[in-house]
Short mmCIF file of C-alpha atoms in Angstrom, two decimals:
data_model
loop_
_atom_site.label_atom_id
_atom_site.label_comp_id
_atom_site.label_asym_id
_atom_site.label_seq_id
_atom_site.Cartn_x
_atom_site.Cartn_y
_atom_site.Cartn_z
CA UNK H 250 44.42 91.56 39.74
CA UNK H 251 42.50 94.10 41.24
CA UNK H 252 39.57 95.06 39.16
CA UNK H 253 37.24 93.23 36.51
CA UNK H 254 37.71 92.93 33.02
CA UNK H 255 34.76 92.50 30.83
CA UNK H 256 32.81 94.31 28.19
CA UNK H 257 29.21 93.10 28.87
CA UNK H 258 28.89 93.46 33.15
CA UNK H 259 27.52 97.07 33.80
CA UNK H 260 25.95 96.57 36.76
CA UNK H 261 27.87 98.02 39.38
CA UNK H 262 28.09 96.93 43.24
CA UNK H 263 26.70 100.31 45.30
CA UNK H 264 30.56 101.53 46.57
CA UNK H 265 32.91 104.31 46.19
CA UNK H 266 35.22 102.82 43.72
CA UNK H 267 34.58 100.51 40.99
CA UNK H 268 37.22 99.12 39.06
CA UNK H 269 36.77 97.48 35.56
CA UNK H 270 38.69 97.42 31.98
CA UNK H 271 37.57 96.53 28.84
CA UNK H 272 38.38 92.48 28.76
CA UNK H 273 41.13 93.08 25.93
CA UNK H 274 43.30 94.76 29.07
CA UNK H 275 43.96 91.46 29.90
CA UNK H 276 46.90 91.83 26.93
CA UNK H 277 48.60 94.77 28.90
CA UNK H 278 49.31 91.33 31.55
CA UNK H 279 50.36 89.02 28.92
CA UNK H 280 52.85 91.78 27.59
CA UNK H 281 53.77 91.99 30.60
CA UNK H 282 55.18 88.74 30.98
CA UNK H 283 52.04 88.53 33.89
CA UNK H 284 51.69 84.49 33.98
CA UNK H 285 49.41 83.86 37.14
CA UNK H 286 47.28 86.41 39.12
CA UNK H 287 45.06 86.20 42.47
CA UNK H 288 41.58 87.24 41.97
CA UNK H 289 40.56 87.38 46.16
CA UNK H 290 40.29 91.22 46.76
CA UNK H 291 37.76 93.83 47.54
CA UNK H 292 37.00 94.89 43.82
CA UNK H 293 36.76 91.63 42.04
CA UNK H 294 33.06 91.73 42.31
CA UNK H 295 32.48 95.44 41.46
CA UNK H 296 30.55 94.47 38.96
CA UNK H 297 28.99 91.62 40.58
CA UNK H 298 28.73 87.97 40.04
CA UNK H 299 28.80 88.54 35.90
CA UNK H 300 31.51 90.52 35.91
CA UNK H 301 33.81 88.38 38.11
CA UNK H 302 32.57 85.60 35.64
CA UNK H 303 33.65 87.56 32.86
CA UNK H 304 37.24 88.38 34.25
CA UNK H 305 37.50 84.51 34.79
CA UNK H 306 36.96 83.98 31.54
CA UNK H 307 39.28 86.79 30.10
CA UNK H 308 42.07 85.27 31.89
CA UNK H 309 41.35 81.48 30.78
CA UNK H 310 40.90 82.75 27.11
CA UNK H 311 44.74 84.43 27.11
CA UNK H 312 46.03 81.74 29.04
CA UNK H 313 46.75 83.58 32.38
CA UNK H 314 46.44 81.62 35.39
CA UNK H 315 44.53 82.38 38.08
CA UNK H 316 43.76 81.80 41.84
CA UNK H 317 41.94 83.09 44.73
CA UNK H 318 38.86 82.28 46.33
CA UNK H 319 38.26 78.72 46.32
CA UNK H 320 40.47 78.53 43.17
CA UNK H 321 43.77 76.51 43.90
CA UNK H 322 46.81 76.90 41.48
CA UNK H 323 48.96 74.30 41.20
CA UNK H 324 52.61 75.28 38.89
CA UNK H 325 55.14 72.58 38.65
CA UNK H 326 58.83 74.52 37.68
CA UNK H 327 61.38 71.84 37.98
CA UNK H 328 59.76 68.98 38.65
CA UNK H 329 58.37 70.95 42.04
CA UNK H 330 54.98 71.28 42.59
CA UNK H 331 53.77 74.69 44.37
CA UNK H 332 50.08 75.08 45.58
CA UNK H 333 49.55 79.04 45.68
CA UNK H 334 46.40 80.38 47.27
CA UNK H 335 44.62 83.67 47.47
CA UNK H 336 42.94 84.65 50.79
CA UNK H 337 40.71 87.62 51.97
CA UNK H 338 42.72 88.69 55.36
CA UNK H 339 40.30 90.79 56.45
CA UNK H 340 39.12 88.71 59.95
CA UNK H 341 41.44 86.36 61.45
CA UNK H 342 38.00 83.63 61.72
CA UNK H 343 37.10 83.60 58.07
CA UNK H 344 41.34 83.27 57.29
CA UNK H 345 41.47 80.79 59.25
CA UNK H 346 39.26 78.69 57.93
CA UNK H 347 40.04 79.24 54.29
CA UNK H 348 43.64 78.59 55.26
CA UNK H 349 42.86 74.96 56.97
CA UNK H 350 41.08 74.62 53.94
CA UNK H 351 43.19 75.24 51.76
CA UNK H 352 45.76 73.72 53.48
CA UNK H 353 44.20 70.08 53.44
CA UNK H 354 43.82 70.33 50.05
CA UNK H 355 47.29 71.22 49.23
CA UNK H 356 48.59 68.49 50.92
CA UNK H 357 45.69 65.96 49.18
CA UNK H 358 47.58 67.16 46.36
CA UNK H 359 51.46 66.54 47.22
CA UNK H 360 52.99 69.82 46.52
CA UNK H 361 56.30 70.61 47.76
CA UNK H 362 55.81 74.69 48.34
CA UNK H 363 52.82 76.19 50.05
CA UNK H 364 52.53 79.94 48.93
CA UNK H 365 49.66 82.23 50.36
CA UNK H 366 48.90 84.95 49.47
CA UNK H 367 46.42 87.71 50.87
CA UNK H 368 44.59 90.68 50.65
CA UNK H 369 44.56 92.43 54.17
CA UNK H 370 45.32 95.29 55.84
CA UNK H 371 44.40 98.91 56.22
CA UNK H 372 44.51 101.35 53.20
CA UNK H 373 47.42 103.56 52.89
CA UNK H 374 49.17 102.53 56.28
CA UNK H 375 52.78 101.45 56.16
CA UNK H 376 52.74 99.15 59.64
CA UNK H 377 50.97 95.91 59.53
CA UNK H 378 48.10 95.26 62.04
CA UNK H 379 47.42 92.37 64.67
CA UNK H 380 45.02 90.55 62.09
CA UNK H 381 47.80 90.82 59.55
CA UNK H 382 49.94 89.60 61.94
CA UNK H 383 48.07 86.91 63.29
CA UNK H 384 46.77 85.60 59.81
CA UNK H 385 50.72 85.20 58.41
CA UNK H 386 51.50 83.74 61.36
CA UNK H 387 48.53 80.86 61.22
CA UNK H 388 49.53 80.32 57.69
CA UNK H 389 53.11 79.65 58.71
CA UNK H 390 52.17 77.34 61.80
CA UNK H 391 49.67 75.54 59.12
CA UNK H 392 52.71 74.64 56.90
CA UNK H 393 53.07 77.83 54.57
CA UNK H 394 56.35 78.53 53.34
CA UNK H 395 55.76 81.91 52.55
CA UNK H 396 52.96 84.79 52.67
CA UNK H 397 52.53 87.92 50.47
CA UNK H 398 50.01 90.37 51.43
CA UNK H 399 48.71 93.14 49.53
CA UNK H 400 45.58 96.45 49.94
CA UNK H 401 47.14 99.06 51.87
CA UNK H 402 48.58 100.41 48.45
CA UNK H 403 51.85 101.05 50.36
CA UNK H 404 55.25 99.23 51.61
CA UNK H 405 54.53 97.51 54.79
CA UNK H 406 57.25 95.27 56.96
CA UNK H 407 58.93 91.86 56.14
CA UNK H 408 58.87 89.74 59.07
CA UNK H 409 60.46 86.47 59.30
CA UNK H 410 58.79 83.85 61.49
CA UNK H 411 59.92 80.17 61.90
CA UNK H 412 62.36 80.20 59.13
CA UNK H 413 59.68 81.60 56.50
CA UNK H 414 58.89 85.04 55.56
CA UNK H 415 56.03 87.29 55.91
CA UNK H 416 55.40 90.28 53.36
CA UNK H 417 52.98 92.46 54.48
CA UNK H 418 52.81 94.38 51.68
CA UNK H 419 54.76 94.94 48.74
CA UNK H 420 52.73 98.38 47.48
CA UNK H 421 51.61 98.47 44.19
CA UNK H 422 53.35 97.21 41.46
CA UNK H 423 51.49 98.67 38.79
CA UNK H 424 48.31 100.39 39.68
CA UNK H 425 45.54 102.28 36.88
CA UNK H 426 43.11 103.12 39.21
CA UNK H 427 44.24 106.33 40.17
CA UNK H 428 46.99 108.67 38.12
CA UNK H 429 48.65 109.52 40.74
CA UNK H 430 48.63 107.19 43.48
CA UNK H 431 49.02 108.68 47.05
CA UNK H 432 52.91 106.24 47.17
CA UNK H 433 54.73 104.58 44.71
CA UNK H 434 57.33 102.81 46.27
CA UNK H 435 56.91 99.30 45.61
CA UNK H 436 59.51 96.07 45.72
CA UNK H 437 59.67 92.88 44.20
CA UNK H 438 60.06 90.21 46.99
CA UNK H 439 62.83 87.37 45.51
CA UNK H 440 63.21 84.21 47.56
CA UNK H 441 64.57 80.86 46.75
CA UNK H 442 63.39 78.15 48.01
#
């Protein structure tokens, strides 16, 4: 969920873009079918601290799950437990450490299936980049069973490492921010595990 959705945070963080919807948006994702969404990008706090709040709190009030950031998600389909995580990719250092810490906490908490998922990469660029490259691969060798990246607005590679894939990027799958985006071609990745 890239962008903020409130109707009280005005204050907007000094960039180029800003992203924000009124908070009853958040019912384009529930019709939708939208059930869980990672909040770790480079526009959730567009509109600062309060607005992130606010977004937080328009997802808890229409029951969509979130995670990013320090917040773990935990689903259980089937009686298997999966531990999905959001992750700024943007230097392999800070990744790393969110992923070991995220890791030891996932496996505090028994799941079965360790998804990651981050936002990395360089805007508009269909090949991946070392740190992209680098930061999957950590995941993996941490105990990841798969890795979903997302930013550059555009279809990157699908590598498979150890068994376990890496997406790089999936482009957008629906995107408001601009009417007509610079590429459009986007995928839905379907595993099972």
């Amino acid at each position: 969920l890239e962008s903020v959705l409130s109707d009280n945070a005005n204050i907007k963080n000094p960039k180029t873009y800003n992203y924000k919807g009124p908070a009853h948006y958040v019912n384009i994702l529930k019709e939708g079918s939208v059930e869980l969404v990672n909040v770790a990008n480079n526009h959730t706090y567009d509109y600062l601290e309060a607005g992130y709040v606010d977004t937080l709190n328009t997802l808890k009030e229409a029951e969509i799950e979130y995670f990013g950031y320090d917040n773990y998600q935990i689903v259980e389909i089937n009686n298997i437990r999966i531990g999905i995580i959001g992750v700024l990719g943007w230097n392999y250092k800070d990744a790393k450490n969110d992923i070991d810490k995220a890791i030891e906490y996932l496996s505090n908490m028994n799941v079965d299936l360790k998804i990651f998922n981050f936002h990395w990469g360089e805007m508009r660029t269909h090949q991946f980049n070392e740190t992209q490259e680098k930061i999957g691969k950590y995941a993996i060798d941490k105990g990841a069973d798969l890795v979903i990246g997302h930013h550059s607005h555009v279809l990157q590679g699908i590598e498979k490492y150890k068994d376990k894939y890496i997406a790089y990027s999936l482009g957008n799958f629906v995107y408001g921010g601009i009417l007509y985006p610079y590429d459009t071609d986007s995928v839905i990745f379907q595993i099972k595990f």
